[in-house]
Amino acid sequence: VHQRGKTGFEEHKDFQIRLHSLIAARYQVKEYLGSAAFSKAVQCLDLHTGEMVCMKIIKNSKDFFDQSLDEIKLLAYLKNHDPDDSHHCVHIYDFFYHKEHLFIVCELLRDNLYEFSRYNRETGGEPYFTLPRLRLIAKQCLEAMDFVHGLGLIHCDLKPENILIKSYSRCEVKVIDFGSSCFTTDHLSSYVQSRSYRAPEVILGLPYDGKIDIWSLGAILAELLSGYVLFQNDSVPAMLARISAIVGPFPSELLAAGRHAHNYFANGMVYERGPDGTPTLLQPKTTSLRARLRTDDEGFLSFVGTLLKPHPADRPTAAQALKHPWIADDPYGWPPSPGAEPEAA
């Protein structure tokens, strides 16, 4: 049926994006937003509702198509349990198949936290990610995770790129990208989470649950305050060594039970094999969250330190973390009364 090297009847495997063109007789392309590993995103005007929306165009590949169908089911499941849109998770509006591509239509949001943080630093403006704003972001992410975990789901890829700003002035955010999410009852893979935000139990090959998302949030908040990735990921052993240097040694029971622990630890010490296979012990200089984050705010340090416990049993659930004094007591009396919405960066 198909010619060799062709996937279907369209002239091109990639969907051709043309500004002002109409997709599926409903969505008018207004702006190209960017691309990811298996999709492109465009801003469109929905001619049926008059709203601006974000349209994700999935690349023409069976694997990407299957994974995106799973994401659609999860987004529909989340929306069904959040009809009043109060849990800070992205809302899906529509999905369809058109010209050999799967399309997902979601609400239009602003910059992700990674891009906006970089923009904020490079323009030299007044820092946006102050402690009062970080508290609001943390609270919304915890409420989102409490909702998601309550449905038996784990996000599995919480990182600055997957938290998008809804309102700059009110510091409202939404969690996106549930393409890697899984149910706690699934056969859980060891290949989840982006490496700098990957929880110790995942790296070591232990069973895991929603507390891996809590670890990721701790690493995200530290990065947003300092402007630097807390656990650099040059290699897995180097990252493990940094984790132990900053938040303390790995409990012996984790190392004993982790099926991958022997690849990184010997007698409780992190090691790395060189190009010739020779193992070298890694002994980074012991430091602390206070030193790395350059803040003396005891509430923030206590909160982030609570999230970044190497043993998941010592980490709070999202519901417990929401009761931490730094979140529950609002030490800053912020935000002030809402102002006008500034332009997007």
mmCIF file with all atom_site columns, C-alpha atoms in Angstrom, residues 53-226:
data_model
loop_
_atom_site.group_PDB
_atom_site.id
_atom_site.type_symbol
_atom_site.label_atom_id
_atom_site.label_alt_id
_atom_site.label_comp_id
_atom_site.label_asym_id
_atom_site.label_entity_id
_atom_site.label_seq_id
_atom_site.pdbx_PDB_ins_code
_atom_site.Cartn_x
_atom_site.Cartn_y
_atom_site.Cartn_z
_atom_site.occupancy
_atom_site.B_iso_or_equiv
_atom_site.pdbx_formal_charge
_atom_site.auth_seq_id
_atom_site.auth_comp_id
_atom_site.auth_asym_id
_atom_site.auth_atom_id
_atom_site.pdbx_PDB_model_num
ATOM 1   C CA . VAL A 1 53  ? -5.720  27.482 22.961 1.00 0.00 ? 53  VAL A CA 1
ATOM 2   C CA . CYS A 1 54  ? -2.528  25.453 22.876 1.00 0.00 ? 54  CYS A CA 1
ATOM 3   C CA . MET A 1 55  ? -2.435  22.692 20.272 1.00 0.00 ? 55  MET A CA 1
ATOM 4   C CA . LYS A 1 56  ? 0.069   19.856 20.541 1.00 0.00 ? 56  LYS A CA 1
ATOM 5   C CA . ILE A 1 57  ? 0.822   18.086 17.261 1.00 0.00 ? 57  ILE A CA 1
ATOM 6   C CA . ILE A 1 58  ? 2.211   14.609 17.874 1.00 0.00 ? 58  ILE A CA 1
ATOM 7   C CA . LYS A 1 59  ? 4.929   13.394 15.511 1.00 0.00 ? 59  LYS A CA 1
ATOM 8   C CA . ASN A 1 60  ? 3.940   10.660 13.072 1.00 0.00 ? 60  ASN A CA 1
ATOM 9   C CA . SER A 1 61  ? 5.278   7.612  14.935 1.00 0.00 ? 61  SER A CA 1
ATOM 10  C CA . LYS A 1 62  ? 3.503   4.584  16.366 1.00 0.00 ? 62  LYS A CA 1
ATOM 11  C CA . ASP A 1 63  ? 5.337   4.845  19.725 1.00 0.00 ? 63  ASP A CA 1
ATOM 12  C CA . PHE A 1 64  ? 4.596   8.557  20.105 1.00 0.00 ? 64  PHE A CA 1
ATOM 13  C CA . PHE A 1 65  ? 0.992   7.989  19.042 1.00 0.00 ? 65  PHE A CA 1
ATOM 14  C CA . ASP A 1 66  ? 0.486   5.230  21.636 1.00 0.00 ? 66  ASP A CA 1
ATOM 15  C CA . GLN A 1 67  ? 2.095   7.248  24.430 1.00 0.00 ? 67  GLN A CA 1
ATOM 16  C CA . SER A 1 68  ? -0.019  10.279 23.548 1.00 0.00 ? 68  SER A CA 1
ATOM 17  C CA . LEU A 1 69  ? -3.221  8.217  23.633 1.00 0.00 ? 69  LEU A CA 1
ATOM 18  C CA . ASP A 1 70  ? -2.283  7.225  27.181 1.00 0.00 ? 70  ASP A CA 1
ATOM 19  C CA . GLU A 1 71  ? -1.728  10.898 28.041 1.00 0.00 ? 71  GLU A CA 1
ATOM 20  C CA . ILE A 1 72  ? -5.134  11.829 26.565 1.00 0.00 ? 72  ILE A CA 1
ATOM 21  C CA . LYS A 1 73  ? -6.830  9.197  28.724 1.00 0.00 ? 73  LYS A CA 1
ATOM 22  C CA . LEU A 1 74  ? -5.035  10.507 31.825 1.00 0.00 ? 74  LEU A CA 1
ATOM 23  C CA . LEU A 1 75  ? -5.853  14.157 31.049 1.00 0.00 ? 75  LEU A CA 1
ATOM 24  C CA . ALA A 1 76  ? -9.503  13.248 30.526 1.00 0.00 ? 76  ALA A CA 1
ATOM 25  C CA . TYR A 1 77  ? -9.448  11.272 33.792 1.00 0.00 ? 77  TYR A CA 1
ATOM 26  C CA . LEU A 1 78  ? -7.957  14.250 35.667 1.00 0.00 ? 78  LEU A CA 1
ATOM 27  C CA . LYS A 1 79  ? -10.429 16.701 34.124 1.00 0.00 ? 79  LYS A CA 1
ATOM 28  C CA . ASN A 1 80  ? -13.347 14.411 34.972 1.00 0.00 ? 80  ASN A CA 1
ATOM 29  C CA . HIS A 1 81  ? -12.276 14.532 38.633 1.00 0.00 ? 81  HIS A CA 1
ATOM 30  C CA . ASP A 1 82  ? -11.572 18.289 38.551 1.00 0.00 ? 82  ASP A CA 1
ATOM 31  C CA . PRO A 1 83  ? -14.607 19.804 36.794 1.00 0.00 ? 83  PRO A CA 1
ATOM 32  C CA . ASP A 1 84  ? -14.239 23.198 38.483 1.00 0.00 ? 84  ASP A CA 1
ATOM 33  C CA . ASP A 1 85  ? -10.525 23.455 37.563 1.00 0.00 ? 85  ASP A CA 1
ATOM 34  C CA . SER A 1 86  ? -9.328  23.948 41.149 1.00 0.00 ? 86  SER A CA 1
ATOM 35  C CA . HIS A 1 87  ? -6.387  21.537 41.392 1.00 0.00 ? 87  HIS A CA 1
ATOM 36  C CA . HIS A 1 88  ? -3.709  23.321 39.307 1.00 0.00 ? 88  HIS A CA 1
ATOM 37  C CA . CYS A 1 89  ? -3.452  20.624 36.612 1.00 0.00 ? 89  CYS A CA 1
ATOM 38  C CA . VAL A 1 90  ? -3.639  21.479 32.906 1.00 0.00 ? 90  VAL A CA 1
ATOM 39  C CA . HIS A 1 91  ? -7.078  20.990 31.357 1.00 0.00 ? 91  HIS A CA 1
ATOM 40  C CA . ILE A 1 92  ? -7.604  19.188 28.046 1.00 0.00 ? 92  ILE A CA 1
ATOM 41  C CA . TYR A 1 93  ? -10.231 20.641 25.686 1.00 0.00 ? 93  TYR A CA 1
ATOM 42  C CA . ASP A 1 94  ? -10.172 18.433 22.608 1.00 0.00 ? 94  ASP A CA 1
ATOM 43  C CA . PHE A 1 95  ? -8.262  15.748 20.694 1.00 0.00 ? 95  PHE A CA 1
ATOM 44  C CA . PHE A 1 96  ? -8.584  14.366 17.175 1.00 0.00 ? 96  PHE A CA 1
ATOM 45  C CA . TYR A 1 97  ? -6.735  12.635 14.336 1.00 0.00 ? 97  TYR A CA 1
ATOM 46  C CA . HIS A 1 98  ? -6.060  14.740 11.241 1.00 0.00 ? 98  HIS A CA 1
ATOM 47  C CA . LYS A 1 99  ? -3.717  14.272 8.271  1.00 0.00 ? 99  LYS A CA 1
ATOM 48  C CA . GLU A 1 100 ? -2.004  11.276 9.873  1.00 0.00 ? 100 GLU A CA 1
ATOM 49  C CA . HIS A 1 101 ? -1.242  13.136 13.108 1.00 0.00 ? 101 HIS A CA 1
ATOM 50  C CA . LEU A 1 102 ? -2.777  13.103 16.554 1.00 0.00 ? 102 LEU A CA 1
ATOM 51  C CA . PHE A 1 103 ? -3.691  16.532 17.918 1.00 0.00 ? 103 PHE A CA 1
ATOM 52  C CA . ILE A 1 104 ? -4.247  17.447 21.574 1.00 0.00 ? 104 ILE A CA 1
ATOM 53  C CA . VAL A 1 105 ? -5.872  20.781 22.438 1.00 0.00 ? 105 VAL A CA 1
ATOM 54  C CA . CYS A 1 106 ? -5.329  22.209 25.942 1.00 0.00 ? 106 CYS A CA 1
ATOM 55  C CA . GLU A 1 107 ? -5.706  25.513 27.706 1.00 0.00 ? 107 GLU A CA 1
ATOM 56  C CA . LEU A 1 108 ? -3.131  28.131 26.739 1.00 0.00 ? 108 LEU A CA 1
ATOM 57  C CA . LEU A 1 109 ? -0.637  28.938 29.499 1.00 0.00 ? 109 LEU A CA 1
ATOM 58  C CA . ARG A 1 110 ? 2.453   31.156 29.691 1.00 0.00 ? 110 ARG A CA 1
ATOM 59  C CA . ASP A 1 111 ? 6.184   30.372 30.084 1.00 0.00 ? 111 ASP A CA 1
ATOM 60  C CA . ASN A 1 112 ? 7.407   27.327 31.926 1.00 0.00 ? 112 ASN A CA 1
ATOM 61  C CA . LEU A 1 113 ? 9.403   27.982 35.104 1.00 0.00 ? 113 LEU A CA 1
ATOM 62  C CA . TYR A 1 114 ? 12.717  27.022 33.494 1.00 0.00 ? 114 TYR A CA 1
ATOM 63  C CA . GLU A 1 115 ? 12.344  29.405 30.558 1.00 0.00 ? 115 GLU A CA 1
ATOM 64  C CA . PHE A 1 116 ? 10.984  32.248 32.661 1.00 0.00 ? 116 PHE A CA 1
ATOM 65  C CA . SER A 1 117 ? 13.707  31.830 35.296 1.00 0.00 ? 117 SER A CA 1
ATOM 66  C CA . ARG A 1 118 ? 16.391  31.995 32.595 1.00 0.00 ? 118 ARG A CA 1
ATOM 67  C CA . TYR A 1 119 ? 14.711  35.007 30.950 1.00 0.00 ? 119 TYR A CA 1
ATOM 68  C CA . ASN A 1 120 ? 14.422  36.733 34.326 1.00 0.00 ? 120 ASN A CA 1
ATOM 69  C CA . ARG A 1 121 ? 18.145  36.247 35.059 1.00 0.00 ? 121 ARG A CA 1
ATOM 70  C CA . GLU A 1 122 ? 19.382  37.168 31.576 1.00 0.00 ? 122 GLU A CA 1
ATOM 71  C CA . THR A 1 123 ? 17.406  40.420 31.387 1.00 0.00 ? 123 THR A CA 1
ATOM 72  C CA . GLY A 1 124 ? 18.755  41.467 34.775 1.00 0.00 ? 124 GLY A CA 1
ATOM 73  C CA . GLY A 1 125 ? 15.346  42.554 36.017 1.00 0.00 ? 125 GLY A CA 1
ATOM 74  C CA . GLU A 1 126 ? 14.063  42.372 39.550 1.00 0.00 ? 126 GLU A CA 1
ATOM 75  C CA . PRO A 1 127 ? 14.169  38.695 40.628 1.00 0.00 ? 127 PRO A CA 1
ATOM 76  C CA . TYR A 1 128 ? 10.748  37.096 40.175 1.00 0.00 ? 128 TYR A CA 1
ATOM 77  C CA . PHE A 1 129 ? 11.276  33.946 42.236 1.00 0.00 ? 129 PHE A CA 1
ATOM 78  C CA . THR A 1 130 ? 11.297  35.516 45.675 1.00 0.00 ? 130 THR A CA 1
ATOM 79  C CA . LEU A 1 131 ? 10.548  33.424 48.763 1.00 0.00 ? 131 LEU A CA 1
ATOM 80  C CA . PRO A 1 132 ? 6.907   34.625 48.991 1.00 0.00 ? 132 PRO A CA 1
ATOM 81  C CA . ARG A 1 133 ? 6.334   33.612 45.356 1.00 0.00 ? 133 ARG A CA 1
ATOM 82  C CA . LEU A 1 134 ? 8.158   30.304 45.834 1.00 0.00 ? 134 LEU A CA 1
ATOM 83  C CA . ARG A 1 135 ? 5.825   29.580 48.729 1.00 0.00 ? 135 ARG A CA 1
ATOM 84  C CA . LEU A 1 136 ? 2.803   30.139 46.467 1.00 0.00 ? 136 LEU A CA 1
ATOM 85  C CA . ILE A 1 137 ? 4.294   27.937 43.735 1.00 0.00 ? 137 ILE A CA 1
ATOM 86  C CA . ALA A 1 138 ? 5.095   25.200 46.262 1.00 0.00 ? 138 ALA A CA 1
ATOM 87  C CA . LYS A 1 139 ? 1.572   25.343 47.698 1.00 0.00 ? 139 LYS A CA 1
ATOM 88  C CA . GLN A 1 140 ? -0.074  25.029 44.276 1.00 0.00 ? 140 GLN A CA 1
ATOM 89  C CA . CYS A 1 141 ? 2.229   22.175 43.215 1.00 0.00 ? 141 CYS A CA 1
ATOM 90  C CA . LEU A 1 142 ? 1.527   20.335 46.469 1.00 0.00 ? 142 LEU A CA 1
ATOM 91  C CA . GLU A 1 143 ? -2.223  20.788 45.993 1.00 0.00 ? 143 GLU A CA 1
ATOM 92  C CA . ALA A 1 144 ? -1.843  19.408 42.452 1.00 0.00 ? 144 ALA A CA 1
ATOM 93  C CA . MET A 1 145 ? 0.186   16.431 43.685 1.00 0.00 ? 145 MET A CA 1
ATOM 94  C CA . ASP A 1 146 ? -2.246  15.772 46.551 1.00 0.00 ? 146 ASP A CA 1
ATOM 95  C CA . PHE A 1 147 ? -5.029  15.620 43.959 1.00 0.00 ? 147 PHE A CA 1
ATOM 96  C CA . VAL A 1 148 ? -3.028  13.445 41.524 1.00 0.00 ? 148 VAL A CA 1
ATOM 97  C CA . HIS A 1 149 ? -1.761  11.064 44.224 1.00 0.00 ? 149 HIS A CA 1
ATOM 98  C CA . GLY A 1 150 ? -5.285  10.799 45.645 1.00 0.00 ? 150 GLY A CA 1
ATOM 99  C CA . LEU A 1 151 ? -6.347  9.317  42.300 1.00 0.00 ? 151 LEU A CA 1
ATOM 100 C CA . GLY A 1 152 ? -3.642  6.659  42.590 1.00 0.00 ? 152 GLY A CA 1
ATOM 101 C CA . LEU A 1 153 ? -1.381  8.416  40.076 1.00 0.00 ? 153 LEU A CA 1
ATOM 102 C CA . ILE A 1 154 ? 2.275   9.463  40.154 1.00 0.00 ? 154 ILE A CA 1
ATOM 103 C CA . HIS A 1 155 ? 3.333   12.355 37.878 1.00 0.00 ? 155 HIS A CA 1
ATOM 104 C CA . CYS A 1 156 ? 6.835   10.872 37.383 1.00 0.00 ? 156 CYS A CA 1
ATOM 105 C CA . ASP A 1 157 ? 8.351   13.890 35.606 1.00 0.00 ? 157 ASP A CA 1
ATOM 106 C CA . LEU A 1 158 ? 7.969   16.955 37.788 1.00 0.00 ? 158 LEU A CA 1
ATOM 107 C CA . LYS A 1 159 ? 10.573  19.559 36.727 1.00 0.00 ? 159 LYS A CA 1
ATOM 108 C CA . PRO A 1 160 ? 10.650  23.325 36.023 1.00 0.00 ? 160 PRO A CA 1
ATOM 109 C CA . GLU A 1 161 ? 9.784   22.747 32.345 1.00 0.00 ? 161 GLU A CA 1
ATOM 110 C CA . ASN A 1 162 ? 6.564   20.967 33.365 1.00 0.00 ? 162 ASN A CA 1
ATOM 111 C CA . ILE A 1 163 ? 5.224   23.742 35.581 1.00 0.00 ? 163 ILE A CA 1
ATOM 112 C CA . LEU A 1 164 ? 3.724   26.586 33.554 1.00 0.00 ? 164 LEU A CA 1
ATOM 113 C CA . ILE A 1 165 ? 2.727   30.071 34.634 1.00 0.00 ? 165 ILE A CA 1
ATOM 114 C CA . LYS A 1 166 ? -0.966  30.909 34.323 1.00 0.00 ? 166 LYS A CA 1
ATOM 115 C CA . SER A 1 167 ? -0.728  34.419 35.811 1.00 0.00 ? 167 SER A CA 1
ATOM 116 C CA . TYR A 1 168 ? 2.485   36.371 36.462 1.00 0.00 ? 168 TYR A CA 1
ATOM 117 C CA . SER A 1 169 ? 0.902   38.974 38.740 1.00 0.00 ? 169 SER A CA 1
ATOM 118 C CA . ARG A 1 170 ? -0.960  36.453 40.904 1.00 0.00 ? 170 ARG A CA 1
ATOM 119 C CA . CYS A 1 171 ? 1.836   33.883 40.627 1.00 0.00 ? 171 CYS A CA 1
ATOM 120 C CA . GLU A 1 172 ? -0.549  31.138 39.523 1.00 0.00 ? 172 GLU A CA 1
ATOM 121 C CA . VAL A 1 173 ? 0.903   27.971 38.010 1.00 0.00 ? 173 VAL A CA 1
ATOM 122 C CA . LYS A 1 174 ? -0.286  24.687 36.520 1.00 0.00 ? 174 LYS A CA 1
ATOM 123 C CA . VAL A 1 175 ? 1.361   21.285 36.295 1.00 0.00 ? 175 VAL A CA 1
ATOM 124 C CA . ILE A 1 176 ? 1.505   19.860 32.763 1.00 0.00 ? 176 ILE A CA 1
ATOM 125 C CA . ASP A 1 177 ? 2.841   16.843 30.851 1.00 0.00 ? 177 ASP A CA 1
ATOM 126 C CA . PHE A 1 178 ? 1.312   13.687 32.237 1.00 0.00 ? 178 PHE A CA 1
ATOM 127 C CA . GLY A 1 179 ? 2.834   11.655 29.400 1.00 0.00 ? 179 GLY A CA 1
ATOM 128 C CA . SER A 1 180 ? 5.122   9.777  31.792 1.00 0.00 ? 180 SER A CA 1
ATOM 129 C CA . SER A 1 181 ? 2.567   9.370  34.562 1.00 0.00 ? 181 SER A CA 1
ATOM 130 C CA . CYS A 1 182 ? 1.551   5.978  35.867 1.00 0.00 ? 182 CYS A CA 1
ATOM 131 C CA . PHE A 1 183 ? -0.797  4.450  38.384 1.00 0.00 ? 183 PHE A CA 1
ATOM 132 C CA . THR A 1 184 ? 0.720   3.099  41.585 1.00 0.00 ? 184 THR A CA 1
ATOM 133 C CA . THR A 1 185 ? -0.800  -0.262 40.657 1.00 0.00 ? 185 THR A CA 1
ATOM 134 C CA . ASP A 1 186 ? 1.164   -0.374 37.363 1.00 0.00 ? 186 ASP A CA 1
ATOM 135 C CA . HIS A 1 187 ? 4.367   -2.335 36.867 1.00 0.00 ? 187 HIS A CA 1
ATOM 136 C CA . LEU A 1 188 ? 6.635   0.580  37.734 1.00 0.00 ? 188 LEU A CA 1
ATOM 137 C CA . SER A 1 189 ? 9.650   1.315  35.527 1.00 0.00 ? 189 SER A CA 1
ATOM 138 C CA . SER A 1 190 ? 13.089  2.366  36.787 1.00 0.00 ? 190 SER A CA 1
ATOM 139 C CA . TYR A 1 191 ? 13.353  4.789  33.866 1.00 0.00 ? 191 TYR A CA 1
ATOM 140 C CA . VAL A 1 192 ? 11.188  7.638  35.101 1.00 0.00 ? 192 VAL A CA 1
ATOM 141 C CA . GLN A 1 193 ? 11.916  11.267 36.069 1.00 0.00 ? 193 GLN A CA 1
ATOM 142 C CA . SER A 1 194 ? 14.450  13.603 34.499 1.00 0.00 ? 194 SER A CA 1
ATOM 143 C CA . ARG A 1 195 ? 17.812  12.851 36.057 1.00 0.00 ? 195 ARG A CA 1
ATOM 144 C CA . SER A 1 196 ? 18.440  16.048 38.077 1.00 0.00 ? 196 SER A CA 1
ATOM 145 C CA . TYR A 1 197 ? 15.026  15.619 39.724 1.00 0.00 ? 197 TYR A CA 1
ATOM 146 C CA . ARG A 1 198 ? 15.139  11.816 40.089 1.00 0.00 ? 198 ARG A CA 1
ATOM 147 C CA . ALA A 1 199 ? 14.479  10.498 43.580 1.00 0.00 ? 199 ALA A CA 1
ATOM 148 C CA . PRO A 1 200 ? 17.036  8.196  45.278 1.00 0.00 ? 200 PRO A CA 1
ATOM 149 C CA . GLU A 1 201 ? 14.649  5.245  45.394 1.00 0.00 ? 201 GLU A CA 1
ATOM 150 C CA . VAL A 1 202 ? 14.234  5.376  41.602 1.00 0.00 ? 202 VAL A CA 1
ATOM 151 C CA . ILE A 1 203 ? 17.995  5.565  40.995 1.00 0.00 ? 203 ILE A CA 1
ATOM 152 C CA . LEU A 1 204 ? 18.677  2.672  43.368 1.00 0.00 ? 204 LEU A CA 1
ATOM 153 C CA . GLY A 1 205 ? 15.960  0.449  41.879 1.00 0.00 ? 205 GLY A CA 1
ATOM 154 C CA . LEU A 1 206 ? 13.554  0.365  44.823 1.00 0.00 ? 206 LEU A CA 1
ATOM 155 C CA . PRO A 1 207 ? 9.751   0.382  44.820 1.00 0.00 ? 207 PRO A CA 1
ATOM 156 C CA . TYR A 1 208 ? 8.389   3.940  44.691 1.00 0.00 ? 208 TYR A CA 1
ATOM 157 C CA . ASP A 1 209 ? 5.207   5.946  45.028 1.00 0.00 ? 209 ASP A CA 1
ATOM 158 C CA . GLY A 1 210 ? 4.050   9.570  44.922 1.00 0.00 ? 210 GLY A CA 1
ATOM 159 C CA . LYS A 1 211 ? 6.908   10.619 47.193 1.00 0.00 ? 211 LYS A CA 1
ATOM 160 C CA . ILE A 1 212 ? 9.212   10.709 44.168 1.00 0.00 ? 212 ILE A CA 1
ATOM 161 C CA . ASP A 1 213 ? 7.219   13.788 43.050 1.00 0.00 ? 213 ASP A CA 1
ATOM 162 C CA . ILE A 1 214 ? 7.819   15.348 46.488 1.00 0.00 ? 214 ILE A CA 1
ATOM 163 C CA . TRP A 1 215 ? 11.591  14.908 46.057 1.00 0.00 ? 215 TRP A CA 1
ATOM 164 C CA . SER A 1 216 ? 11.399  16.537 42.615 1.00 0.00 ? 216 SER A CA 1
ATOM 165 C CA . LEU A 1 217 ? 9.534   19.535 44.029 1.00 0.00 ? 217 LEU A CA 1
ATOM 166 C CA . GLY A 1 218 ? 12.238  20.074 46.646 1.00 0.00 ? 218 GLY A CA 1
ATOM 167 C CA . ALA A 1 219 ? 14.924  20.121 43.941 1.00 0.00 ? 219 ALA A CA 1
ATOM 168 C CA . ILE A 1 220 ? 12.824  22.510 41.813 1.00 0.00 ? 220 ILE A CA 1
ATOM 169 C CA . LEU A 1 221 ? 12.311  25.049 44.623 1.00 0.00 ? 221 LEU A CA 1
ATOM 170 C CA . ALA A 1 222 ? 16.033  25.024 45.457 1.00 0.00 ? 222 ALA A CA 1
ATOM 171 C CA . GLU A 1 223 ? 16.877  25.658 41.797 1.00 0.00 ? 223 GLU A CA 1
ATOM 172 C CA . LEU A 1 224 ? 14.392  28.497 41.387 1.00 0.00 ? 224 LEU A CA 1
ATOM 173 C CA . LEU A 1 225 ? 15.816  30.342 44.402 1.00 0.00 ? 225 LEU A CA 1
ATOM 174 C CA . SER A 1 226 ? 19.500  29.890 43.580 1.00 0.00 ? 226 SER A CA 1
#
